[in-house]
Amino acid sequence: MSGSQNAWELENAVKLVDAHRDALYTYDESDQKTIRDDEPWKRDPHYFKNVRISAVALLKMVMHARSGGSLEVMGLMQGKLAGDTFIVTDAFRLPVEGTETRVNAGDEANEYMIQYLELCRANNREENIVGWYHSHPGYGCWLSGIDVDTQIAQQLQGPMLAVVVDPDRTISAGKVEIGAFRTFPSDYKPPAGRGGDDYQTIPLSKIEDFGAHASQYYSLEITHFKSSLDSHLLELLWNKYWVSTLSQSPLFTNREYSNKQMLDLSQKIRNAEKSVQANSRGGPHRTGGKDTQLEKIVRDSNKITSEEITGLLAGEIKAKLFNGVGSAARGEIEA
C-alpha cells in the first residue's frame, strides 16, 4: 500500500515541505488582508504565475471527478495567497447538477458552501476560498466559454483560481491530468505569442469552443506538496482511492473514453485526407513547410498508443500479483 502511494506521489511530483514547521499550512489573517487590500493582480493581469496544491486536496478533487463518471462535477478550494502563488490546502465538493458539458451551482450549493465554511471557522480553519474546480471527462484541461464566464464572475469577487481535472485521462495515463487558469480583464489584450501552453488533444466536437476562448485566459504552473500535518488524512483517503484503482482495469473502466478517442482520431484523419486532396501543394494547415494538421494527428495517435500500453501493463502486473492468491491461501490452510 505504501509503495503504491509513494509511486503516485512520485508520478505527480508531490514534494514534502518542512516536516517541523509545515509553513504552507500557517494562516495569517492580517497578512492575507494586506495582500487583498493591495490587490497587485489588478495592476498586472499576469500577476499570479504558480499554484501549489496539497496532496490531500489533489486526491479529493480526483476522487470527486472520478465519481461523476461522464458528468461534470464541481467543488471549491481553500487556501491562501503567497506572493504570485495560490496555495491550495484543501478542497470540498458541492452538491450541483452536472451534465456532460456543464455544471450548474444553484441555491442548494450556495447554502452548503456557507454551512461548510461556518463549520470550518468553528474548528479554527480560517483559510479562504481561493478558487473552484470542475471536471472535463475525456476532453482535456482548458476553459470553455461557460467556464470563462464563470471565472470572470469569480474574479470580480477577489483573487480566484479555476482548476480543471480530467478523470478519464487521469485513469488512462496513470497521472493526474490537471490544469489551473486565470482569465484576463475584458479590456486587456494579451501580447502576441505569449499563450505558448503545451499541446493537448482536443476532440473535434470541442475544438471550436476551445479555440474561440483560448485568448481570454492563461495557465499557471502547478506543483504539489504534502506535510506531516496531513499524512494521516492522506493515508485514509489513499486507502479508498487504492482499493478503487486496484479493483479496476484502465482499459475496461475507460473503454467508452478509448472508443471515443479512436473515433475522433479517425475523423481527424479523414478531414486531413480531404484537405490534402483539395490542395496537394499545401494549404492553410501548412506552417514553415510542415503539415501541422498531420503533425497533430501523429501526436494524438502516439498519446492513444501510450495510454493503451499503460493499461495493458497495469493489467499484466495485477494478474501476476493477484491471480491465484486465493487458491494459494486455501492451500496453506489445508496444509
mmCIF file of C-alpha atoms in Angstrom:
data_model
loop_
_atom_site.group_PDB
_atom_site.id
_atom_site.type_symbol
_atom_site.label_atom_id
_atom_site.label_comp_id
_atom_site.label_asym_id
_atom_site.label_seq_id
_atom_site.Cartn_x
_atom_site.Cartn_y
_atom_site.Cartn_z
ATOM 1 C CA MET A 1 0.000 0.000 0.000
ATOM 2 C CA SER A 2 2.722 2.462 0.979
ATOM 3 C CA GLY A 3 4.662 1.548 -2.170
ATOM 4 C CA SER A 4 1.711 2.372 -4.419
ATOM 5 C CA GLN A 5 1.155 5.663 -2.614
ATOM 6 C CA ASN A 6 4.829 6.544 -2.994
ATOM 7 C CA ALA A 7 4.619 5.758 -6.715
ATOM 8 C CA TRP A 8 1.557 8.017 -7.086
ATOM 9 C CA GLU A 9 3.330 10.838 -5.250
ATOM 10 C CA LEU A 10 6.425 10.395 -7.409
ATOM 11 C CA GLU A 11 4.390 10.363 -10.636
ATOM 12 C CA ASN A 12 2.648 13.613 -9.651
ATOM 13 C CA ALA A 13 5.813 15.224 -8.194
ATOM 14 C CA VAL A 14 4.383 15.610 -4.673
ATOM 15 C CA LYS A 15 7.102 17.184 -2.513
ATOM 16 C CA LEU A 16 7.393 17.082 1.296
ATOM 17 C CA VAL A 17 7.539 20.545 2.889
ATOM 18 C CA ASP A 18 9.342 21.345 6.139
ATOM 19 C CA ALA A 19 8.283 18.450 8.354
ATOM 20 C CA HIS A 20 8.728 20.528 11.514
ATOM 21 C CA ARG A 21 7.171 23.869 10.677
ATOM 22 C CA ASP A 22 4.641 22.961 7.941
ATOM 23 C CA ALA A 23 4.751 26.614 6.935
ATOM 24 C CA LEU A 24 2.430 26.254 3.960
ATOM 25 C CA TYR A 25 -0.428 25.487 6.363
ATOM 26 C CA THR A 26 0.187 28.511 8.590
ATOM 27 C CA TYR A 27 -2.595 31.048 8.014
ATOM 28 C CA ASP A 28 -2.028 34.688 8.994
ATOM 29 C CA GLU A 29 -5.255 36.691 8.715
ATOM 30 C CA SER A 30 -3.527 40.100 8.850
ATOM 31 C CA ASP A 31 -1.010 39.060 6.199
ATOM 32 C CA GLN A 32 -3.786 37.847 3.884
ATOM 33 C CA LYS A 33 -5.753 41.074 4.452
ATOM 34 C CA THR A 34 -2.692 43.157 3.496
ATOM 35 C CA ILE A 35 -2.305 41.221 0.244
ATOM 36 C CA ARG A 36 -6.003 41.510 -0.613
ATOM 37 C CA ASP A 37 -6.087 45.239 0.181
ATOM 38 C CA ASP A 38 -3.054 45.897 -2.041
ATOM 39 C CA GLU A 39 -4.613 43.984 -4.987
ATOM 40 C CA PRO A 40 -1.453 43.685 -7.144
ATOM 41 C CA TRP A 41 -3.307 41.390 -9.597
ATOM 42 C CA LYS A 42 -5.372 44.380 -10.740
ATOM 43 C CA ARG A 43 -2.206 46.150 -11.882
ATOM 44 C CA ASP A 44 -0.772 43.080 -13.636
ATOM 45 C CA PRO A 45 -3.167 40.616 -15.359
ATOM 46 C CA HIS A 46 -0.340 38.025 -15.296
ATOM 47 C CA TYR A 47 0.486 38.615 -11.627
ATOM 48 C CA PHE A 48 -0.348 35.075 -10.463
ATOM 49 C CA LYS A 49 2.008 32.536 -12.010
ATOM 50 C CA ASN A 50 2.056 29.480 -9.729
ATOM 51 C CA VAL A 51 -0.232 27.111 -7.840
ATOM 52 C CA ARG A 52 0.824 24.766 -5.041
ATOM 53 C CA ILE A 53 -1.787 22.087 -4.328
ATOM 54 C CA SER A 54 -1.616 19.797 -1.297
ATOM 55 C CA ALA A 55 -1.706 16.045 -1.930
ATOM 56 C CA VAL A 56 -4.922 15.802 0.128
ATOM 57 C CA ALA A 57 -6.683 18.460 -1.973
ATOM 58 C CA LEU A 58 -5.433 16.833 -5.189
ATOM 59 C CA LEU A 59 -6.658 13.385 -4.182
ATOM 60 C CA LYS A 60 -10.039 14.770 -3.099
ATOM 61 C CA MET A 61 -10.528 16.500 -6.447
ATOM 62 C CA VAL A 62 -9.526 13.400 -8.425
ATOM 63 C CA MET A 63 -11.821 11.100 -6.430
ATOM 64 C CA HIS A 64 -14.715 13.546 -6.824
ATOM 65 C CA ALA A 65 -14.089 13.868 -10.564
ATOM 66 C CA ARG A 66 -13.981 10.077 -10.983
ATOM 67 C CA SER A 67 -17.240 9.670 -9.049
ATOM 68 C CA GLY A 68 -19.056 11.818 -11.623
ATOM 69 C CA GLY A 69 -18.371 9.417 -14.498
ATOM 70 C CA SER A 70 -19.240 11.137 -17.785
ATOM 71 C CA LEU A 71 -20.938 14.041 -15.975
ATOM 72 C CA GLU A 72 -19.138 17.187 -14.895
ATOM 73 C CA VAL A 73 -18.781 17.807 -11.158
ATOM 74 C CA MET A 74 -17.802 20.939 -9.250
ATOM 75 C CA GLY A 75 -16.241 21.937 -5.936
ATOM 76 C CA LEU A 76 -14.341 24.694 -4.165
ATOM 77 C CA MET A 77 -10.752 25.042 -2.962
ATOM 78 C CA GLN A 78 -9.496 26.573 0.285
ATOM 79 C CA GLY A 79 -6.097 28.079 0.920
ATOM 80 C CA LYS A 80 -4.188 31.338 0.899
ATOM 81 C CA LEU A 81 -2.062 33.687 -1.210
ATOM 82 C CA ALA A 82 1.728 33.920 -1.049
ATOM 83 C CA GLY A 83 3.193 36.453 -3.467
ATOM 84 C CA ASP A 84 2.391 35.358 -7.024
ATOM 85 C CA THR A 85 1.306 31.897 -5.826
ATOM 86 C CA PHE A 86 -2.003 30.315 -4.852
ATOM 87 C CA ILE A 87 -1.547 27.743 -2.071
ATOM 88 C CA VAL A 88 -4.419 25.219 -2.046
ATOM 89 C CA THR A 89 -4.565 23.332 1.250
ATOM 90 C CA ASP A 90 -7.972 21.648 0.943
ATOM 91 C CA ALA A 91 -10.950 21.109 -1.373
ATOM 92 C CA PHE A 92 -14.592 20.155 -0.933
ATOM 93 C CA ARG A 93 -17.306 19.066 -3.323
ATOM 94 C CA LEU A 94 -20.534 20.947 -3.995
ATOM 95 C CA PRO A 95 -23.982 19.368 -4.474
ATOM 96 C CA VAL A 96 -24.524 20.603 -8.033
ATOM 97 C CA GLU A 97 -26.425 19.381 -11.078
ATOM 98 C CA GLY A 98 -23.999 18.335 -13.767
ATOM 99 C CA THR A 99 -24.315 17.401 -17.438
ATOM 100 C CA GLU A 100 -21.731 16.184 -19.935
ATOM 101 C CA THR A 101 -20.874 19.797 -20.847
ATOM 102 C CA ARG A 102 -21.521 21.988 -17.794
ATOM 103 C CA VAL A 103 -22.242 22.226 -14.085
ATOM 104 C CA ASN A 104 -24.920 24.420 -12.535
ATOM 105 C CA ALA A 105 -24.427 25.686 -8.977
ATOM 106 C CA GLY A 106 -27.854 26.589 -7.541
ATOM 107 C CA ASP A 107 -29.178 27.762 -4.180
ATOM 108 C CA GLU A 108 -28.543 24.377 -2.554
ATOM 109 C CA ALA A 109 -24.833 24.625 -3.429
ATOM 110 C CA ASN A 110 -24.608 28.160 -2.021
ATOM 111 C CA GLU A 111 -26.267 27.111 1.248
ATOM 112 C CA TYR A 112 -23.961 24.105 1.509
ATOM 113 C CA MET A 113 -20.894 26.316 0.952
ATOM 114 C CA ILE A 114 -21.959 28.772 3.681
ATOM 115 C CA GLN A 115 -22.609 25.967 6.190
ATOM 116 C CA TYR A 116 -19.316 24.259 5.335
ATOM 117 C CA LEU A 117 -17.307 27.449 5.847
ATOM 118 C CA GLU A 118 -19.095 28.169 9.135
ATOM 119 C CA LEU A 119 -18.119 24.718 10.384
ATOM 120 C CA CYS A 120 -14.523 25.346 9.276
ATOM 121 C CA ARG A 121 -14.411 28.618 11.212
ATOM 122 C CA ALA A 122 -15.869 26.888 14.281
ATOM 123 C CA ASN A 123 -12.977 24.397 14.084
ATOM 124 C CA ASN A 124 -10.312 27.108 13.691
ATOM 125 C CA ARG A 125 -9.937 26.576 9.945
ATOM 126 C CA GLU A 126 -9.516 30.149 8.727
ATOM 127 C CA GLU A 127 -8.487 29.524 5.105
ATOM 128 C CA ASN A 128 -10.401 31.482 2.498
ATOM 129 C CA ILE A 129 -11.959 30.187 -0.694
ATOM 130 C CA VAL A 130 -9.256 30.663 -3.338
ATOM 131 C CA GLY A 131 -10.964 29.104 -6.319
ATOM 132 C CA TRP A 132 -13.253 26.473 -7.830
ATOM 133 C CA TYR A 133 -12.605 23.212 -9.637
ATOM 134 C CA HIS A 134 -14.629 21.100 -12.019
ATOM 135 C CA SER A 135 -14.143 18.087 -14.259
ATOM 136 C CA HIS A 136 -13.830 17.680 -18.034
ATOM 137 C CA PRO A 137 -14.413 13.928 -18.524
ATOM 138 C CA GLY A 138 -12.329 12.896 -21.520
ATOM 139 C CA TYR A 139 -11.716 16.216 -23.247
ATOM 140 C CA GLY A 140 -8.743 17.792 -21.535
ATOM 141 C CA CYS A 141 -7.962 20.643 -19.183
ATOM 142 C CA TRP A 142 -8.949 24.034 -20.567
ATOM 143 C CA LEU A 143 -11.763 26.579 -20.112
ATOM 144 C CA SER A 144 -14.905 26.529 -22.242
ATOM 145 C CA GLY A 145 -16.949 29.645 -22.958
ATOM 146 C CA ILE A 146 -19.177 28.891 -19.963
ATOM 147 C CA ASP A 147 -16.103 28.297 -17.780
ATOM 148 C CA VAL A 148 -14.589 31.622 -18.876
ATOM 149 C CA ASP A 149 -17.795 33.480 -17.967
ATOM 150 C CA THR A 150 -17.888 31.717 -14.588
ATOM 151 C CA GLN A 151 -14.254 32.542 -13.855
ATOM 152 C CA ILE A 152 -14.712 36.208 -14.859
ATOM 153 C CA ALA A 153 -17.597 36.441 -12.370
ATOM 154 C CA GLN A 154 -15.483 34.735 -9.691
ATOM 155 C CA GLN A 155 -12.549 37.110 -10.203
ATOM 156 C CA LEU A 156 -14.825 40.115 -9.679
ATOM 157 C CA GLN A 157 -15.152 38.911 -6.074
ATOM 158 C CA GLY A 158 -11.387 38.722 -5.499
ATOM 159 C CA PRO A 159 -8.315 36.666 -6.407
ATOM 160 C CA MET A 160 -9.816 33.376 -7.575
ATOM 161 C CA LEU A 161 -8.446 30.379 -9.427
ATOM 162 C CA ALA A 162 -10.082 27.926 -11.839
ATOM 163 C CA VAL A 163 -8.870 24.303 -11.827
ATOM 164 C CA VAL A 164 -9.913 21.613 -14.302
ATOM 165 C CA VAL A 165 -9.420 17.858 -13.772
ATOM 166 C CA ASP A 166 -9.902 15.222 -16.482
ATOM 167 C CA PRO A 167 -10.745 11.922 -14.709
ATOM 168 C CA ASP A 168 -10.743 9.810 -17.893
ATOM 169 C CA ARG A 169 -7.268 10.908 -18.962
ATOM 170 C CA THR A 170 -6.092 10.511 -15.369
ATOM 171 C CA ILE A 171 -7.133 6.844 -15.390
ATOM 172 C CA SER A 172 -5.610 6.231 -18.823
ATOM 173 C CA ALA A 173 -2.301 7.998 -18.210
ATOM 174 C CA GLY A 174 -1.847 6.945 -14.565
ATOM 175 C CA LYS A 175 -1.015 10.557 -13.711
ATOM 176 C CA VAL A 176 -3.424 13.309 -12.673
ATOM 177 C CA GLU A 177 -4.482 15.378 -15.688
ATOM 178 C CA ILE A 178 -4.999 18.838 -14.210
ATOM 179 C CA GLY A 179 -4.829 22.490 -15.260
ATOM 180 C CA ALA A 180 -5.074 25.823 -13.414
ATOM 181 C CA PHE A 181 -6.240 29.048 -15.057
ATOM 182 C CA ARG A 182 -6.957 32.756 -14.623
ATOM 183 C CA THR A 183 -8.932 34.939 -17.036
ATOM 184 C CA PHE A 184 -7.832 38.316 -18.381
ATOM 185 C CA PRO A 185 -9.808 41.553 -17.816
ATOM 186 C CA SER A 186 -12.256 42.289 -20.645
ATOM 187 C CA ASP A 187 -10.268 45.365 -21.755
ATOM 188 C CA TYR A 188 -6.895 43.556 -21.761
ATOM 189 C CA LYS A 189 -5.268 42.206 -24.909
ATOM 190 C CA PRO A 190 -2.527 39.640 -24.208
ATOM 191 C CA PRO A 191 0.748 40.110 -26.108
ATOM 192 C CA ALA A 192 1.133 38.055 -29.257
ATOM 193 C CA GLY A 193 2.886 34.732 -28.839
ATOM 194 C CA ARG A 194 2.502 34.586 -25.053
ATOM 195 C CA GLY A 195 -0.050 31.756 -24.988
ATOM 196 C CA GLY A 196 2.525 29.030 -25.613
ATOM 197 C CA ASP A 197 0.903 26.322 -23.473
ATOM 198 C CA ASP A 198 1.721 22.666 -24.047
ATOM 199 C CA TYR A 199 -0.161 20.919 -26.833
ATOM 200 C CA GLN A 200 -3.071 18.762 -25.778
ATOM 201 C CA THR A 201 -5.526 16.564 -27.627
ATOM 202 C CA ILE A 202 -8.916 18.229 -28.109
ATOM 203 C CA PRO A 203 -11.888 16.263 -29.517
ATOM 204 C CA LEU A 204 -13.308 17.624 -32.786
ATOM 205 C CA SER A 205 -16.606 18.391 -31.070
ATOM 206 C CA LYS A 206 -14.781 20.713 -28.637
ATOM 207 C CA ILE A 207 -12.185 22.347 -30.914
ATOM 208 C CA GLU A 208 -14.378 25.304 -31.863
ATOM 209 C CA ASP A 209 -15.175 26.127 -28.225
ATOM 210 C CA PHE A 210 -11.521 25.617 -27.254
ATOM 211 C CA GLY A 211 -10.181 27.944 -29.951
ATOM 212 C CA ALA A 212 -12.832 30.630 -29.509
ATOM 213 C CA HIS A 213 -11.873 31.400 -25.903
ATOM 214 C CA ALA A 214 -8.200 30.374 -25.628
ATOM 215 C CA SER A 215 -7.028 34.016 -25.731
ATOM 216 C CA GLN A 216 -9.205 35.010 -22.760
ATOM 217 C CA TYR A 217 -7.228 33.154 -20.098
ATOM 218 C CA TYR A 218 -3.774 31.815 -19.257
ATOM 219 C CA SER A 219 -2.494 28.787 -17.361
ATOM 220 C CA LEU A 220 -0.483 28.710 -14.142
ATOM 221 C CA GLU A 221 2.360 26.375 -13.232
ATOM 222 C CA ILE A 222 1.178 23.627 -10.848
ATOM 223 C CA THR A 223 3.245 21.862 -8.186
ATOM 224 C CA HIS A 224 2.088 19.546 -5.393
ATOM 225 C CA PHE A 225 3.136 19.197 -1.763
ATOM 226 C CA LYS A 226 2.404 17.239 1.398
ATOM 227 C CA SER A 227 3.288 17.755 5.055
ATOM 228 C CA SER A 228 3.339 15.900 8.363
ATOM 229 C CA LEU A 229 0.039 17.581 9.287
ATOM 230 C CA ASP A 230 -1.948 15.826 6.568
ATOM 231 C CA SER A 231 -0.152 12.464 6.441
ATOM 232 C CA HIS A 232 -2.867 10.594 8.387
ATOM 233 C CA LEU A 233 -5.716 12.071 6.337
ATOM 234 C CA LEU A 234 -3.795 11.344 3.141
ATOM 235 C CA GLU A 235 -3.373 7.729 4.231
ATOM 236 C CA LEU A 236 -7.115 7.364 4.903
ATOM 237 C CA LEU A 237 -8.003 8.880 1.519
ATOM 238 C CA TRP A 238 -5.403 6.765 -0.217
ATOM 239 C CA ASN A 239 -6.869 3.537 1.214
ATOM 240 C CA LYS A 240 -10.158 4.330 -0.519
ATOM 241 C CA TYR A 241 -8.501 5.508 -3.736
ATOM 242 C CA TRP A 242 -6.163 2.499 -3.837
ATOM 243 C CA VAL A 243 -8.959 -0.065 -3.447
ATOM 244 C CA SER A 244 -10.930 1.641 -6.215
ATOM 245 C CA THR A 245 -7.904 1.740 -8.510
ATOM 246 C CA LEU A 246 -6.811 -1.815 -7.707
ATOM 247 C CA SER A 247 -10.240 -3.288 -8.444
ATOM 248 C CA GLN A 248 -10.480 -1.635 -11.864
ATOM 249 C CA SER A 249 -8.700 -2.050 -15.168
ATOM 250 C CA PRO A 250 -7.935 1.208 -17.014
ATOM 251 C CA LEU A 251 -8.870 -0.471 -20.309
ATOM 252 C CA PHE A 252 -12.290 -1.666 -19.089
ATOM 253 C CA THR A 253 -13.084 1.335 -16.888
ATOM 254 C CA ASN A 254 -12.184 3.738 -19.683
ATOM 255 C CA ARG A 255 -13.352 1.727 -22.685
ATOM 256 C CA GLU A 256 -16.007 4.314 -23.638
ATOM 257 C CA TYR A 257 -13.396 7.081 -23.489
ATOM 258 C CA SER A 258 -10.937 4.972 -25.516
ATOM 259 C CA ASN A 259 -13.571 4.248 -28.176
ATOM 260 C CA LYS A 260 -14.385 7.948 -28.444
ATOM 261 C CA GLN A 261 -10.690 8.753 -28.845
ATOM 262 C CA MET A 262 -10.335 6.260 -31.708
ATOM 263 C CA LEU A 263 -13.457 7.556 -33.464
ATOM 264 C CA ASP A 264 -12.269 11.128 -33.039
ATOM 265 C CA LEU A 265 -8.821 10.255 -34.414
ATOM 266 C CA SER A 266 -10.322 8.516 -37.451
ATOM 267 C CA GLN A 267 -12.457 11.589 -38.193
ATOM 268 C CA LYS A 268 -9.387 13.840 -37.932
ATOM 269 C CA ILE A 269 -7.529 11.564 -40.377
ATOM 270 C CA ARG A 270 -10.435 11.746 -42.843
ATOM 271 C CA ASN A 271 -10.510 15.540 -42.554
ATOM 272 C CA ALA A 272 -6.754 15.727 -43.151
ATOM 273 C CA GLU A 273 -7.068 13.445 -46.196
ATOM 274 C CA LYS A 274 -9.751 15.691 -47.680
ATOM 275 C CA SER A 275 -7.605 18.746 -47.009
ATOM 276 C CA VAL A 276 -4.602 17.217 -48.769
ATOM 277 C CA GLN A 277 -6.711 16.155 -51.736
ATOM 278 C CA ALA A 278 -8.208 19.645 -52.029
ATOM 279 C CA ASN A 279 -4.800 21.288 -52.161
ATOM 280 C CA SER A 280 -1.974 18.840 -52.793
ATOM 281 C CA ARG A 281 0.627 21.613 -52.745
ATOM 282 C CA GLY A 282 -0.235 22.650 -49.223
ATOM 283 C CA GLY A 283 -2.877 24.896 -47.781
ATOM 284 C CA PRO A 284 -3.633 26.756 -44.578
ATOM 285 C CA HIS A 285 -2.671 23.726 -42.495
ATOM 286 C CA ARG A 286 0.982 24.078 -43.550
ATOM 287 C CA THR A 287 3.408 26.147 -41.474
ATOM 288 C CA GLY A 288 7.071 26.538 -42.390
ATOM 289 C CA GLY A 289 6.893 23.566 -44.788
ATOM 290 C CA LYS A 290 5.371 21.290 -42.131
ATOM 291 C CA ASP A 291 1.890 19.832 -42.248
ATOM 292 C CA THR A 292 0.711 20.888 -38.780
ATOM 293 C CA GLN A 293 -2.605 19.084 -39.150
ATOM 294 C CA LEU A 294 -0.908 15.726 -39.737
ATOM 295 C CA GLU A 295 1.644 16.501 -37.030
ATOM 296 C CA LYS A 296 -1.161 16.909 -34.503
ATOM 297 C CA ILE A 297 -2.740 13.650 -35.680
ATOM 298 C CA VAL A 298 0.553 11.831 -35.101
ATOM 299 C CA ARG A 299 0.763 13.311 -31.594
ATOM 300 C CA ASP A 300 -2.806 12.223 -30.825
ATOM 301 C CA SER A 301 -2.104 8.730 -32.170
ATOM 302 C CA ASN A 302 1.052 8.400 -30.061
ATOM 303 C CA LYS A 303 -0.874 9.529 -26.974
ATOM 304 C CA ILE A 304 -3.604 6.917 -27.510
ATOM 305 C CA THR A 305 -0.982 4.199 -28.071
ATOM 306 C CA SER A 306 0.898 5.157 -24.903
ATOM 307 C CA GLU A 307 -2.294 5.074 -22.807
ATOM 308 C CA GLU A 308 -3.318 1.680 -24.188
ATOM 309 C CA ILE A 309 0.131 0.249 -23.429
ATOM 310 C CA THR A 310 -0.078 1.664 -19.886
ATOM 311 C CA GLY A 311 -3.461 -0.064 -19.423
ATOM 312 C CA LEU A 312 -2.146 -3.385 -20.746
ATOM 313 C CA LEU A 313 0.895 -3.237 -18.461
ATOM 314 C CA ALA A 314 -1.298 -2.407 -15.446
ATOM 315 C CA GLY A 315 -3.491 -5.420 -16.220
ATOM 316 C CA GLU A 316 -0.491 -7.738 -16.585
ATOM 317 C CA ILE A 317 1.061 -6.561 -13.315
ATOM 318 C CA LYS A 318 -2.203 -7.068 -11.413
ATOM 319 C CA ALA A 319 -2.599 -10.528 -12.937
ATOM 320 C CA LYS A 320 0.929 -11.544 -11.911
ATOM 321 C CA LEU A 321 0.449 -10.201 -8.387
ATOM 322 C CA PHE A 322 -3.044 -11.419 -7.546
ATOM 323 C CA ASN A 323 -4.034 -14.340 -9.789
ATOM 324 C CA GLY A 324 -4.020 -17.455 -7.657
ATOM 325 C CA VAL A 325 -3.710 -15.586 -4.354
ATOM 326 C CA GLY A 326 -6.968 -17.087 -3.065
ATOM 327 C CA SER A 327 -6.084 -20.639 -4.068
ATOM 328 C CA ALA A 328 -2.599 -20.297 -2.563
ATOM 329 C CA ALA A 329 -4.103 -19.155 0.738
ATOM 330 C CA ARG A 330 -6.534 -22.092 0.759
ATOM 331 C CA GLY A 331 -3.638 -24.485 0.076
ATOM 332 C CA GLU A 332 -1.729 -23.146 3.073
ATOM 333 C CA ILE A 333 -4.789 -23.567 5.312
ATOM 334 C CA GLU A 334 -5.373 -27.161 4.169
ATOM 335 C CA ALA A 335 -1.699 -27.976 4.707
#
